[in-house]
Amino acid sequence: MASLRQLRQRLRSIQGTKQIMRAMQLVSASKLKRAQGRLLQARAVLGFLDGLLQRVLASVPALDHPLCAVRAEGPSALVLFTSDSGLCGAYNTNLIQLAESHLRRDTARATQLITVGKKGHRYFLRRGYASAASYLDLAGRPDLATAEAIGRELMERFLAGRVASVELLYSRFVSSSVYRPAVLQWLPIRLEATTESQGHNVTGSHAEEYIFEPSAQRIFDDLLPRWALATFQRAMLEAFTSEHSARMIAMKNATDNAEELLKSLTRQRNRIRQAAITKELSEIVGTAEALK
Amino acid sequence: MADPLALRVLTAEGLALEDQAVSVIAPGELGYLGMLRNHAPLVTTLAPGLLTWRRSGGQTQRRRIGAGLLEVAHNQVTILTDAVAEAPAAPDLTGIRYLRVSDTGKP
């Protein structure tokens, strides 16, 4: 059995850890709130762009853009969004597992791995899978300018023909306690997929005649890169929001565990202390008896 | 009279402003265009310029906006732009009238 002093030391250290966990939980909660707000805004913007795209396509179906170009040859790229720091439970593990199974599946075509966040980058570097590009130290901050810069770079990579397709692997934020890893085919943009999903809308309310100025093609050219960037930004925001949510939950569990541990250790300490007191008392009484 | 046009301005960060307007003047790529109630459904690209709208109370609001897209349909004007900024104050034209009065030569 541990001595009283050892127990006290352990109690103190657990108390300190618990305080840190609680602080981290609170920080994550506030970051989550901010990220969630941004995410909802981004979803609204993307919703508007989605609707607009469908209306343009419904009126003039035969539009073309370099971002939609399907190439049979060439490597594909997988963009993996992980966090920069740990202490967020199984968040990174789940993403990395999905990425690994994804990479293993298409061995025929050399997939370029592009990582956002240190965790994924380090994991694959250690396994000898160097990433073609990596964006580190974003620290879960939902900075739209950075997201746009990265999105633009990836779009250029695609337009220059260095990759034939780009897929995004990120964690989709469902609710503040649920997030799921998901793979999204980003480039080339599949217009059929975007219109088919809401096909009934296209034939229904959006079938009315729109005027396009200067022309449908010009609007399409302007719209599509915006749509692509908004999609990318949304994916990044989803990832960051999920990260904060995961960290918050992990830290909450850690705080709860620390509390439980504290409770059992306190009980143990009290028992030992009581035993010591009892022993001392009986010694004193025994001595007093002997001196009589 | 009820406000006939709903105006919404979005940027990449989300909703930048929302208002009700009687008329909206936006900087289209081919030139400024004005919109009133029951405008035909229209989508246009925007050039950087001044967005002006008039509320039902008569006040005129102005903002500078960047390039972007505008959609009007069902009395809903939605603008997606790169940036929104406060517009410089409208020039004060009251002084010009006083100038005319003094031009007549009266003391």
mmCIF file of C-alpha atoms in Angstrom:
data_model
loop_
_atom_site.group_PDB
_atom_site.id
_atom_site.type_symbol
_atom_site.label_atom_id
_atom_site.label_comp_id
_atom_site.label_asym_id
_atom_site.label_seq_id
_atom_site.Cartn_x
_atom_site.Cartn_y
_atom_site.Cartn_z
ATOM 1 C CA MET A 1 0.000 0.000 0.000
ATOM 2 C CA ALA A 2 1.195 3.468 -0.870
ATOM 3 C CA SER A 3 2.325 5.728 1.909
ATOM 4 C CA LEU A 4 0.380 8.803 2.889
ATOM 5 C CA ARG A 5 2.981 11.100 1.419
ATOM 6 C CA GLN A 6 2.923 9.322 -1.949
ATOM 7 C CA LEU A 7 -0.834 9.490 -2.032
ATOM 8 C CA ARG A 8 -0.843 13.180 -1.287
ATOM 9 C CA GLN A 9 1.646 13.789 -4.062
ATOM 10 C CA ARG A 10 -0.477 11.871 -6.528
ATOM 11 C CA LEU A 11 -3.590 13.696 -5.488
ATOM 12 C CA ARG A 12 -1.917 17.040 -6.027
ATOM 13 C CA SER A 13 -0.669 16.130 -9.473
ATOM 14 C CA ILE A 14 -4.070 14.784 -10.543
ATOM 15 C CA GLN A 15 -5.711 17.919 -9.258
ATOM 16 C CA GLY A 16 -3.368 19.999 -11.403
ATOM 17 C CA THR A 17 -4.008 17.851 -14.450
ATOM 18 C CA LYS A 18 -7.731 18.081 -13.936
ATOM 19 C CA GLN A 19 -7.548 21.851 -13.841
ATOM 20 C CA ILE A 20 -5.633 21.917 -17.108
ATOM 21 C CA MET A 21 -8.137 19.522 -18.713
ATOM 22 C CA ARG A 22 -11.024 21.638 -17.595
ATOM 23 C CA ALA A 23 -9.366 24.772 -18.975
ATOM 24 C CA MET A 24 -8.725 23.046 -22.294
ATOM 25 C CA GLN A 25 -12.314 21.893 -22.417
ATOM 26 C CA LEU A 26 -13.546 25.431 -21.947
ATOM 27 C CA VAL A 27 -11.163 26.793 -24.559
ATOM 28 C CA SER A 28 -12.310 24.153 -27.048
ATOM 29 C CA ALA A 29 -15.939 24.901 -26.275
ATOM 30 C CA SER A 30 -15.514 28.561 -27.108
ATOM 31 C CA LYS A 31 -13.487 27.766 -30.228
ATOM 32 C CA LEU A 32 -16.138 25.280 -31.265
ATOM 33 C CA LYS A 33 -18.826 27.897 -30.926
ATOM 34 C CA ARG A 34 -16.925 30.336 -33.114
ATOM 35 C CA ALA A 35 -16.066 27.697 -35.718
ATOM 36 C CA GLN A 36 -19.651 26.487 -35.772
ATOM 37 C CA GLY A 37 -20.891 29.996 -36.501
ATOM 38 C CA ARG A 38 -18.468 30.308 -39.383
ATOM 39 C CA LEU A 39 -19.447 26.908 -40.690
ATOM 40 C CA LEU A 40 -23.134 27.783 -40.734
ATOM 41 C CA GLN A 41 -22.353 30.971 -42.666
ATOM 42 C CA ALA A 42 -20.199 29.046 -45.128
ATOM 43 C CA ARG A 43 -22.978 26.520 -45.612
ATOM 44 C CA ALA A 44 -25.402 29.354 -46.362
ATOM 45 C CA VAL A 45 -23.068 30.840 -48.969
ATOM 46 C CA LEU A 46 -22.538 27.466 -50.558
ATOM 47 C CA GLY A 47 -26.279 26.894 -50.574
ATOM 48 C CA PHE A 48 -26.782 30.083 -52.556
ATOM 49 C CA LEU A 49 -24.041 29.130 -55.019
ATOM 50 C CA ASP A 50 -25.489 25.641 -55.357
ATOM 51 C CA GLY A 51 -28.904 27.017 -56.202
ATOM 52 C CA LEU A 52 -27.464 29.481 -58.665
ATOM 53 C CA LEU A 53 -25.416 26.797 -60.366
ATOM 54 C CA GLN A 54 -28.455 24.610 -60.752
ATOM 55 C CA ARG A 55 -30.477 27.433 -62.225
ATOM 56 C CA VAL A 56 -27.756 28.255 -64.729
ATOM 57 C CA LEU A 57 -27.424 24.610 -65.691
ATOM 58 C CA ALA A 58 -31.174 24.165 -65.937
ATOM 59 C CA SER A 59 -31.367 26.993 -68.461
ATOM 60 C CA VAL A 60 -28.224 26.233 -70.426
ATOM 61 C CA PRO A 61 -27.195 22.604 -69.898
ATOM 62 C CA ALA A 62 -24.280 22.415 -72.337
ATOM 63 C CA LEU A 63 -21.728 24.540 -70.504
ATOM 64 C CA ASP A 64 -18.106 23.625 -70.138
ATOM 65 C CA HIS A 65 -15.267 24.741 -67.904
ATOM 66 C CA PRO A 66 -11.660 23.578 -67.387
ATOM 67 C CA LEU A 67 -12.545 22.692 -63.791
ATOM 68 C CA CYS A 68 -14.937 20.025 -65.088
ATOM 69 C CA ALA A 69 -12.400 18.412 -67.412
ATOM 70 C CA VAL A 70 -12.284 14.667 -66.874
ATOM 71 C CA ARG A 71 -8.890 13.184 -67.645
ATOM 72 C CA ALA A 72 -8.371 9.471 -67.870
ATOM 73 C CA GLU A 73 -4.639 9.625 -67.240
ATOM 74 C CA GLY A 74 -2.627 11.078 -64.438
ATOM 75 C CA PRO A 75 -2.406 10.679 -60.701
ATOM 76 C CA SER A 76 -5.158 11.618 -58.339
ATOM 77 C CA ALA A 77 -4.674 13.678 -55.231
ATOM 78 C CA LEU A 78 -6.056 13.046 -51.796
ATOM 79 C CA VAL A 79 -6.274 15.997 -49.441
ATOM 80 C CA LEU A 80 -6.263 14.849 -45.838
ATOM 81 C CA PHE A 81 -7.461 17.263 -43.175
ATOM 82 C CA THR A 82 -6.181 16.418 -39.701
ATOM 83 C CA SER A 83 -5.430 18.517 -36.669
ATOM 84 C CA ASP A 84 -2.106 20.071 -35.746
ATOM 85 C CA SER A 85 -2.240 19.174 -32.096
ATOM 86 C CA GLY A 86 -3.317 16.030 -30.317
ATOM 87 C CA LEU A 87 -5.504 15.478 -27.278
ATOM 88 C CA CYS A 88 -8.640 15.139 -29.328
ATOM 89 C CA GLY A 89 -9.533 11.498 -28.852
ATOM 90 C CA ALA A 90 -9.914 9.282 -31.892
ATOM 91 C CA TYR A 91 -10.395 12.209 -34.284
ATOM 92 C CA ASN A 92 -7.094 11.888 -36.151
ATOM 93 C CA THR A 93 -6.954 8.117 -35.896
ATOM 94 C CA ASN A 94 -10.272 7.715 -37.658
ATOM 95 C CA LEU A 95 -9.250 10.065 -40.449
ATOM 96 C CA ILE A 96 -5.866 8.452 -40.922
ATOM 97 C CA GLN A 97 -7.414 4.995 -41.015
ATOM 98 C CA LEU A 98 -9.805 6.041 -43.728
ATOM 99 C CA ALA A 99 -6.976 7.672 -45.657
ATOM 100 C CA GLU A 100 -4.883 4.501 -45.400
ATOM 101 C CA SER A 101 -7.640 2.262 -46.662
ATOM 102 C CA HIS A 102 -8.260 4.751 -49.434
ATOM 103 C CA LEU A 103 -4.605 4.801 -50.466
ATOM 104 C CA ARG A 104 -4.384 1.028 -50.348
ATOM 105 C CA ARG A 105 -7.385 0.625 -52.622
ATOM 106 C CA ASP A 106 -6.018 2.407 -55.686
ATOM 107 C CA THR A 107 -2.503 1.111 -55.909
ATOM 108 C CA ALA A 108 -2.586 1.180 -59.687
ATOM 109 C CA ARG A 109 -2.547 4.941 -59.820
ATOM 110 C CA ALA A 110 0.005 6.676 -57.675
ATOM 111 C CA THR A 111 -2.082 8.864 -55.435
ATOM 112 C CA GLN A 112 -0.537 12.121 -54.354
ATOM 113 C CA LEU A 113 -1.124 12.776 -50.712
ATOM 114 C CA ILE A 114 -1.660 16.356 -49.636
ATOM 115 C CA THR A 115 -1.935 16.948 -45.940
ATOM 116 C CA VAL A 116 -3.434 19.780 -43.991
ATOM 117 C CA GLY A 117 -2.435 19.497 -40.347
ATOM 118 C CA LYS A 118 0.625 18.033 -38.677
ATOM 119 C CA LYS A 119 -0.852 14.790 -37.393
ATOM 120 C CA GLY A 120 -1.604 13.271 -40.769
ATOM 121 C CA HIS A 121 1.616 14.620 -42.219
ATOM 122 C CA ARG A 122 3.775 13.064 -39.510
ATOM 123 C CA TYR A 123 1.948 9.761 -39.588
ATOM 124 C CA PHE A 124 2.469 9.223 -43.286
ATOM 125 C CA LEU A 125 5.989 10.623 -43.252
ATOM 126 C CA ARG A 126 6.943 8.027 -40.624
ATOM 127 C CA ARG A 127 5.594 5.308 -42.893
ATOM 128 C CA GLY A 128 7.619 6.523 -45.845
ATOM 129 C CA TYR A 129 4.696 8.098 -47.644
ATOM 130 C CA ALA A 130 5.859 11.624 -48.285
ATOM 131 C CA SER A 131 3.104 14.088 -48.949
ATOM 132 C CA ALA A 132 3.230 16.024 -52.198
ATOM 133 C CA ALA A 133 2.333 19.182 -50.358
ATOM 134 C CA SER A 134 1.533 19.933 -46.768
ATOM 135 C CA TYR A 135 -0.003 22.850 -44.994
ATOM 136 C CA LEU A 136 0.872 22.851 -41.345
ATOM 137 C CA ASP A 137 0.392 25.042 -38.307
ATOM 138 C CA LEU A 138 -3.095 26.221 -39.065
ATOM 139 C CA ALA A 139 -3.908 25.360 -35.436
ATOM 140 C CA GLY A 140 -7.579 24.821 -36.124
ATOM 141 C CA ARG A 141 -8.179 28.478 -36.800
ATOM 142 C CA PRO A 142 -10.954 28.857 -39.363
ATOM 143 C CA ASP A 143 -9.166 31.490 -41.388
ATOM 144 C CA LEU A 144 -10.951 31.872 -44.697
ATOM 145 C CA ALA A 145 -8.120 33.686 -46.440
ATOM 146 C CA THR A 146 -5.783 30.769 -45.755
ATOM 147 C CA ALA A 147 -8.421 28.293 -46.862
ATOM 148 C CA GLU A 148 -8.874 30.232 -50.073
ATOM 149 C CA ALA A 149 -5.128 30.367 -50.732
ATOM 150 C CA ILE A 150 -4.800 26.606 -50.272
ATOM 151 C CA GLY A 151 -7.873 25.974 -52.411
ATOM 152 C CA ARG A 152 -6.480 28.142 -55.181
ATOM 153 C CA GLU A 153 -3.167 26.333 -55.103
ATOM 154 C CA LEU A 154 -4.884 22.973 -55.410
ATOM 155 C CA MET A 155 -7.080 24.253 -58.219
ATOM 156 C CA GLU A 156 -3.994 25.410 -60.092
ATOM 157 C CA ARG A 157 -2.411 22.028 -59.551
ATOM 158 C CA PHE A 158 -5.461 20.491 -61.171
ATOM 159 C CA LEU A 159 -5.695 23.020 -64.005
ATOM 160 C CA ALA A 160 -2.012 22.618 -64.818
ATOM 161 C CA GLY A 161 -2.690 18.917 -65.350
ATOM 162 C CA ARG A 162 -0.433 17.695 -62.570
ATOM 163 C CA VAL A 163 -3.301 15.757 -61.051
ATOM 164 C CA ALA A 164 -6.355 14.283 -62.744
ATOM 165 C CA SER A 165 -8.643 14.516 -59.754
ATOM 166 C CA VAL A 166 -8.701 15.883 -56.245
ATOM 167 C CA GLU A 167 -10.510 14.254 -53.374
ATOM 168 C CA LEU A 168 -11.016 15.773 -49.960
ATOM 169 C CA LEU A 169 -10.924 13.576 -46.887
ATOM 170 C CA TYR A 170 -12.234 15.431 -43.885
ATOM 171 C CA SER A 171 -14.439 15.049 -40.902
ATOM 172 C CA ARG A 172 -17.996 16.130 -41.516
ATOM 173 C CA PHE A 173 -19.552 17.982 -38.633
ATOM 174 C CA VAL A 174 -23.019 16.609 -37.901
ATOM 175 C CA SER A 175 -23.755 17.906 -34.427
ATOM 176 C CA SER A 176 -21.673 19.055 -31.499
ATOM 177 C CA SER A 177 -21.019 15.467 -30.462
ATOM 178 C CA VAL A 178 -21.191 13.666 -33.822
ATOM 179 C CA TYR A 179 -18.656 13.972 -36.639
ATOM 180 C CA ARG A 180 -17.938 11.489 -39.377
ATOM 181 C CA PRO A 181 -14.948 11.077 -41.662
ATOM 182 C CA ALA A 182 -16.047 11.555 -45.259
ATOM 183 C CA VAL A 183 -14.496 11.553 -48.719
ATOM 184 C CA LEU A 184 -15.629 14.177 -51.173
ATOM 185 C CA GLN A 185 -14.835 14.118 -54.871
ATOM 186 C CA TRP A 186 -13.912 17.769 -55.381
ATOM 187 C CA LEU A 187 -12.259 18.135 -58.786
ATOM 188 C CA PRO A 188 -13.151 17.655 -61.572
ATOM 189 C CA ILE A 189 -16.524 19.088 -60.711
ATOM 190 C CA ARG A 190 -19.244 16.634 -61.601
ATOM 191 C CA LEU A 191 -22.085 18.803 -62.733
ATOM 192 C CA GLU A 192 -24.459 15.884 -63.172
ATOM 193 C CA ALA A 193 -23.963 14.958 -59.542
ATOM 194 C CA THR A 194 -24.784 18.425 -58.304
ATOM 195 C CA THR A 195 -27.888 18.743 -60.420
ATOM 196 C CA GLU A 196 -29.138 15.194 -60.054
ATOM 197 C CA SER A 197 -29.245 15.373 -56.300
ATOM 198 C CA GLN A 198 -31.869 18.087 -56.557
ATOM 199 C CA GLY A 199 -33.297 17.093 -59.898
ATOM 200 C CA HIS A 200 -36.902 17.624 -58.894
ATOM 201 C CA ASN A 201 -36.088 21.234 -58.078
ATOM 202 C CA VAL A 202 -34.587 21.879 -61.471
ATOM 203 C CA THR A 203 -37.637 20.700 -63.306
ATOM 204 C CA GLY A 204 -39.945 22.346 -60.814
ATOM 205 C CA SER A 205 -39.562 25.852 -59.496
ATOM 206 C CA HIS A 206 -36.290 26.705 -61.233
ATOM 207 C CA ALA A 207 -37.506 25.928 -64.725
ATOM 208 C CA GLU A 208 -38.573 29.537 -65.178
ATOM 209 C CA GLU A 209 -36.715 31.708 -67.627
ATOM 210 C CA TYR A 210 -33.739 33.570 -66.240
ATOM 211 C CA ILE A 211 -32.002 36.447 -67.928
ATOM 212 C CA PHE A 212 -28.230 36.045 -67.894
ATOM 213 C CA GLU A 213 -26.042 39.081 -68.255
ATOM 214 C CA PRO A 214 -23.639 39.341 -70.021
ATOM 215 C CA SER A 215 -24.125 35.642 -70.939
ATOM 216 C CA ALA A 216 -24.737 32.299 -69.294
ATOM 217 C CA GLN A 217 -21.216 31.157 -70.156
ATOM 218 C CA ARG A 218 -19.656 34.245 -68.577
ATOM 219 C CA ILE A 219 -21.658 33.751 -65.401
ATOM 220 C CA PHE A 220 -20.760 30.084 -65.385
ATOM 221 C CA ASP A 221 -17.064 30.961 -65.717
ATOM 222 C CA ASP A 222 -17.351 33.310 -62.777
ATOM 223 C CA LEU A 223 -19.527 31.028 -60.726
ATOM 224 C CA LEU A 224 -17.680 27.751 -60.972
ATOM 225 C CA PRO A 225 -14.356 28.759 -59.376
ATOM 226 C CA ARG A 226 -16.321 30.485 -56.627
ATOM 227 C CA TRP A 227 -18.346 27.370 -56.097
ATOM 228 C CA ALA A 228 -15.209 25.225 -55.986
ATOM 229 C CA LEU A 229 -13.505 27.512 -53.490
ATOM 230 C CA ALA A 230 -16.595 27.716 -51.315
ATOM 231 C CA THR A 231 -16.784 23.924 -51.299
ATOM 232 C CA PHE A 232 -13.158 23.701 -50.270
ATOM 233 C CA GLN A 233 -13.569 26.293 -47.560
ATOM 234 C CA ARG A 234 -16.590 24.517 -46.240
ATOM 235 C CA ALA A 235 -14.694 21.220 -46.079
ATOM 236 C CA MET A 236 -11.938 22.919 -44.118
ATOM 237 C CA LEU A 237 -14.385 24.556 -41.742
ATOM 238 C CA GLU A 238 -16.157 21.242 -41.225
ATOM 239 C CA ALA A 239 -12.818 19.667 -40.366
ATOM 240 C CA PHE A 240 -11.857 22.394 -37.906
ATOM 241 C CA THR A 241 -15.255 22.456 -36.280
ATOM 242 C CA SER A 242 -15.142 18.681 -35.853
ATOM 243 C CA GLU A 243 -11.653 18.967 -34.384
ATOM 244 C CA HIS A 244 -12.758 21.386 -31.698
ATOM 245 C CA SER A 245 -15.798 19.294 -30.957
ATOM 246 C CA ALA A 246 -13.646 16.162 -30.672
ATOM 247 C CA ARG A 247 -11.190 17.918 -28.399
ATOM 248 C CA MET A 248 -13.932 19.275 -26.225
ATOM 249 C CA ILE A 249 -15.428 15.819 -25.753
ATOM 250 C CA ALA A 250 -12.030 14.253 -25.106
ATOM 251 C CA MET A 251 -11.189 16.866 -22.525
ATOM 252 C CA LYS A 252 -14.560 16.500 -20.869
ATOM 253 C CA ASN A 253 -13.977 12.763 -20.534
ATOM 254 C CA ALA A 254 -10.507 13.400 -19.168
ATOM 255 C CA THR A 255 -11.875 15.826 -16.586
ATOM 256 C CA ASP A 256 -14.514 13.325 -15.535
ATOM 257 C CA ASN A 257 -11.935 10.563 -15.237
ATOM 258 C CA ALA A 258 -9.652 12.753 -13.186
ATOM 259 C CA GLU A 259 -12.524 13.539 -10.876
ATOM 260 C CA GLU A 260 -13.293 9.878 -10.390
ATOM 261 C CA LEU A 261 -9.661 9.118 -9.696
ATOM 262 C CA LEU A 262 -9.508 11.962 -7.229
ATOM 263 C CA LYS A 263 -12.524 10.631 -5.415
ATOM 264 C CA SER A 264 -11.124 7.134 -4.978
ATOM 265 C CA LEU A 265 -7.683 8.429 -4.003
ATOM 266 C CA THR A 266 -9.148 10.818 -1.470
ATOM 267 C CA ARG A 267 -11.053 7.973 0.078
ATOM 268 C CA GLN A 268 -7.893 5.898 0.229
ATOM 269 C CA ARG A 269 -5.954 8.764 1.765
ATOM 270 C CA ASN A 270 -8.565 9.309 4.427
ATOM 271 C CA ARG A 271 -8.560 5.656 5.325
ATOM 272 C CA ILE A 272 -4.788 5.592 5.718
ATOM 273 C CA ARG A 273 -4.808 8.775 7.733
ATOM 274 C CA GLN A 274 -7.516 7.422 9.993
ATOM 275 C CA ALA A 275 -5.564 4.209 10.448
ATOM 276 C CA ALA A 276 -2.481 6.214 11.408
ATOM 277 C CA ILE A 277 -4.457 8.261 13.931
ATOM 278 C CA THR A 278 -6.034 5.178 15.445
ATOM 279 C CA LYS A 279 -2.653 3.533 15.710
ATOM 280 C CA GLU A 280 -1.131 6.556 17.382
ATOM 281 C CA LEU A 281 -4.027 6.845 19.832
ATOM 282 C CA SER A 282 -3.823 3.230 20.846
ATOM 283 C CA GLU A 283 -0.077 3.664 21.323
ATOM 284 C CA ILE A 284 -0.615 6.647 23.599
ATOM 285 C CA VAL A 285 -3.300 4.864 25.556
ATOM 286 C CA GLY A 286 -1.107 1.784 25.793
ATOM 287 C CA THR A 287 1.849 3.840 27.050
ATOM 288 C CA ALA A 288 -0.335 5.657 29.576
ATOM 289 C CA GLU A 289 -1.595 2.307 30.862
ATOM 290 C CA ALA A 290 1.927 1.022 31.181
ATOM 291 C CA LEU A 291 3.082 4.106 33.130
ATOM 292 C CA LYS A 292 0.405 3.689 35.799
ATOM 293 C CA MET B 1 -46.699 50.104 -48.181
ATOM 294 C CA ALA B 2 -44.834 46.933 -47.470
ATOM 295 C CA ASP B 3 -41.162 46.755 -48.380
ATOM 296 C CA PRO B 4 -41.195 45.231 -51.793
ATOM 297 C CA LEU B 5 -37.634 43.948 -52.214
ATOM 298 C CA ALA B 6 -35.541 41.850 -49.862
ATOM 299 C CA LEU B 7 -31.828 42.549 -50.195
ATOM 300 C CA ARG B 8 -29.129 40.144 -49.057
ATOM 301 C CA VAL B 9 -25.382 40.605 -49.437
ATOM 302 C CA LEU B 10 -23.146 37.589 -48.887
ATOM 303 C CA THR B 11 -19.390 37.393 -48.731
ATOM 304 C CA ALA B 12 -17.237 34.298 -48.358
ATOM 305 C CA GLU B 13 -17.506 34.798 -44.596
ATOM 306 C CA GLY B 14 -21.275 34.722 -44.663
ATOM 307 C CA LEU B 15 -24.121 37.166 -44.504
ATOM 308 C CA ALA B 16 -22.717 40.696 -44.626
ATOM 309 C CA LEU B 17 -25.963 42.626 -44.628
ATOM 310 C CA GLU B 18 -29.683 42.124 -44.963
ATOM 311 C CA ASP B 19 -32.275 44.832 -45.569
ATOM 312 C CA GLN B 20 -35.590 45.702 -47.147
ATOM 313 C CA ALA B 21 -35.552 48.104 -50.060
ATOM 314 C CA VAL B 22 -37.874 49.845 -52.489
ATOM 315 C CA SER B 23 -35.253 50.030 -55.182
ATOM 316 C CA VAL B 24 -31.746 48.677 -55.606
ATOM 317 C CA ILE B 25 -29.008 49.931 -57.932
ATOM 318 C CA ALA B 26 -26.093 47.563 -58.425
ATOM 319 C CA PRO B 27 -22.854 47.802 -60.442
ATOM 320 C CA GLY B 28 -23.396 45.166 -63.137
ATOM 321 C CA GLU B 29 -20.514 44.188 -65.333
ATOM 322 C CA LEU B 30 -22.183 45.847 -68.322
ATOM 323 C CA GLY B 31 -23.168 48.919 -66.360
ATOM 324 C CA TYR B 32 -25.261 49.929 -63.390
ATOM 325 C CA LEU B 33 -28.695 48.362 -63.236
ATOM 326 C CA GLY B 34 -31.694 49.318 -61.160
ATOM 327 C CA MET B 35 -34.274 46.931 -59.760
ATOM 328 C CA LEU B 36 -37.801 47.507 -58.548
ATOM 329 C CA ARG B 37 -40.517 45.149 -57.376
ATOM 330 C CA ASN B 38 -41.407 42.281 -59.722
ATOM 331 C CA HIS B 39 -38.161 42.423 -61.612
ATOM 332 C CA ALA B 40 -37.767 39.551 -64.071
ATOM 333 C CA PRO B 41 -35.519 36.727 -62.799
ATOM 334 C CA LEU B 42 -31.975 37.772 -63.626
ATOM 335 C CA VAL B 43 -28.451 36.664 -62.906
ATOM 336 C CA THR B 44 -25.537 38.939 -63.660
ATOM 337 C CA THR B 45 -21.882 39.368 -62.836
ATOM 338 C CA LEU B 46 -20.907 42.452 -60.872
ATOM 339 C CA ALA B 47 -17.978 44.802 -61.318
ATOM 340 C CA PRO B 48 -16.513 46.579 -58.287
ATOM 341 C CA GLY B 49 -18.590 49.666 -57.600
ATOM 342 C CA LEU B 50 -21.262 51.280 -55.533
ATOM 343 C CA LEU B 51 -24.371 49.444 -54.348
ATOM 344 C CA THR B 52 -27.221 51.832 -53.572
ATOM 345 C CA TRP B 53 -30.639 51.020 -52.225
ATOM 346 C CA ARG B 54 -33.550 53.080 -51.002
ATOM 347 C CA ARG B 55 -35.593 52.070 -47.990
ATOM 348 C CA SER B 56 -39.347 52.555 -47.846
ATOM 349 C CA GLY B 57 -38.760 55.446 -45.432
ATOM 350 C CA GLY B 58 -36.861 57.264 -48.173
ATOM 351 C CA GLN B 59 -33.316 56.959 -46.766
ATOM 352 C CA THR B 60 -30.685 55.947 -49.262
ATOM 353 C CA GLN B 61 -28.047 53.440 -48.210
ATOM 354 C CA ARG B 62 -24.747 53.027 -49.983
ATOM 355 C CA ARG B 63 -21.966 50.464 -49.802
ATOM 356 C CA ARG B 64 -18.908 49.815 -51.875
ATOM 357 C CA ILE B 65 -18.746 46.230 -53.066
ATOM 358 C CA GLY B 66 -16.216 44.144 -54.959
ATOM 359 C CA ALA B 67 -16.681 41.931 -57.995
ATOM 360 C CA GLY B 68 -19.270 39.224 -57.638
ATOM 361 C CA LEU B 69 -22.608 37.836 -58.710
ATOM 362 C CA LEU B 70 -26.141 39.074 -58.364
ATOM 363 C CA GLU B 71 -29.364 37.170 -58.555
ATOM 364 C CA VAL B 72 -32.822 38.650 -58.485
ATOM 365 C CA ALA B 73 -35.934 36.472 -58.424
ATOM 366 C CA HIS B 74 -39.231 36.575 -56.550
ATOM 367 C CA ASN B 75 -38.441 40.030 -55.163
ATOM 368 C CA GLN B 76 -35.324 38.708 -53.507
ATOM 369 C CA VAL B 77 -32.039 40.317 -54.479
ATOM 370 C CA THR B 78 -29.011 38.256 -53.466
ATOM 371 C CA ILE B 79 -25.503 39.513 -54.019
ATOM 372 C CA LEU B 80 -22.374 37.445 -53.534
ATOM 373 C CA THR B 81 -19.276 39.589 -53.481
ATOM 374 C CA ASP B 82 -15.643 39.473 -52.435
ATOM 375 C CA ALA B 83 -15.830 42.434 -50.093
ATOM 376 C CA VAL B 84 -18.225 44.981 -48.657
ATOM 377 C CA ALA B 85 -17.114 48.360 -47.319
ATOM 378 C CA GLU B 86 -18.708 51.546 -46.103
ATOM 379 C CA ALA B 87 -19.211 53.974 -48.964
ATOM 380 C CA PRO B 88 -17.882 57.505 -48.805
ATOM 381 C CA ALA B 89 -20.578 59.986 -47.798
ATOM 382 C CA ALA B 90 -22.720 61.325 -50.615
ATOM 383 C CA PRO B 91 -21.538 64.754 -51.788
ATOM 384 C CA ASP B 92 -23.377 67.601 -50.094
ATOM 385 C CA LEU B 93 -25.160 69.555 -52.834
ATOM 386 C CA THR B 94 -26.955 72.098 -50.667
ATOM 387 C CA GLY B 95 -24.188 74.668 -51.068
ATOM 388 C CA ILE B 96 -24.745 74.879 -54.813
ATOM 389 C CA ARG B 97 -28.205 76.381 -54.463
ATOM 390 C CA TYR B 98 -26.924 79.161 -52.202
ATOM 391 C CA LEU B 99 -24.278 79.909 -54.785
ATOM 392 C CA ARG B 100 -27.004 80.493 -57.380
ATOM 393 C CA VAL B 101 -28.852 82.902 -55.089
ATOM 394 C CA SER B 102 -25.758 85.013 -54.598
ATOM 395 C CA ASP B 103 -25.099 84.936 -58.353
ATOM 396 C CA THR B 104 -28.200 87.033 -58.984
ATOM 397 C CA GLY B 105 -26.330 90.071 -57.667
ATOM 398 C CA LYS B 106 -28.595 90.755 -54.696
ATOM 399 C CA PRO B 107 -26.798 91.818 -51.496
#
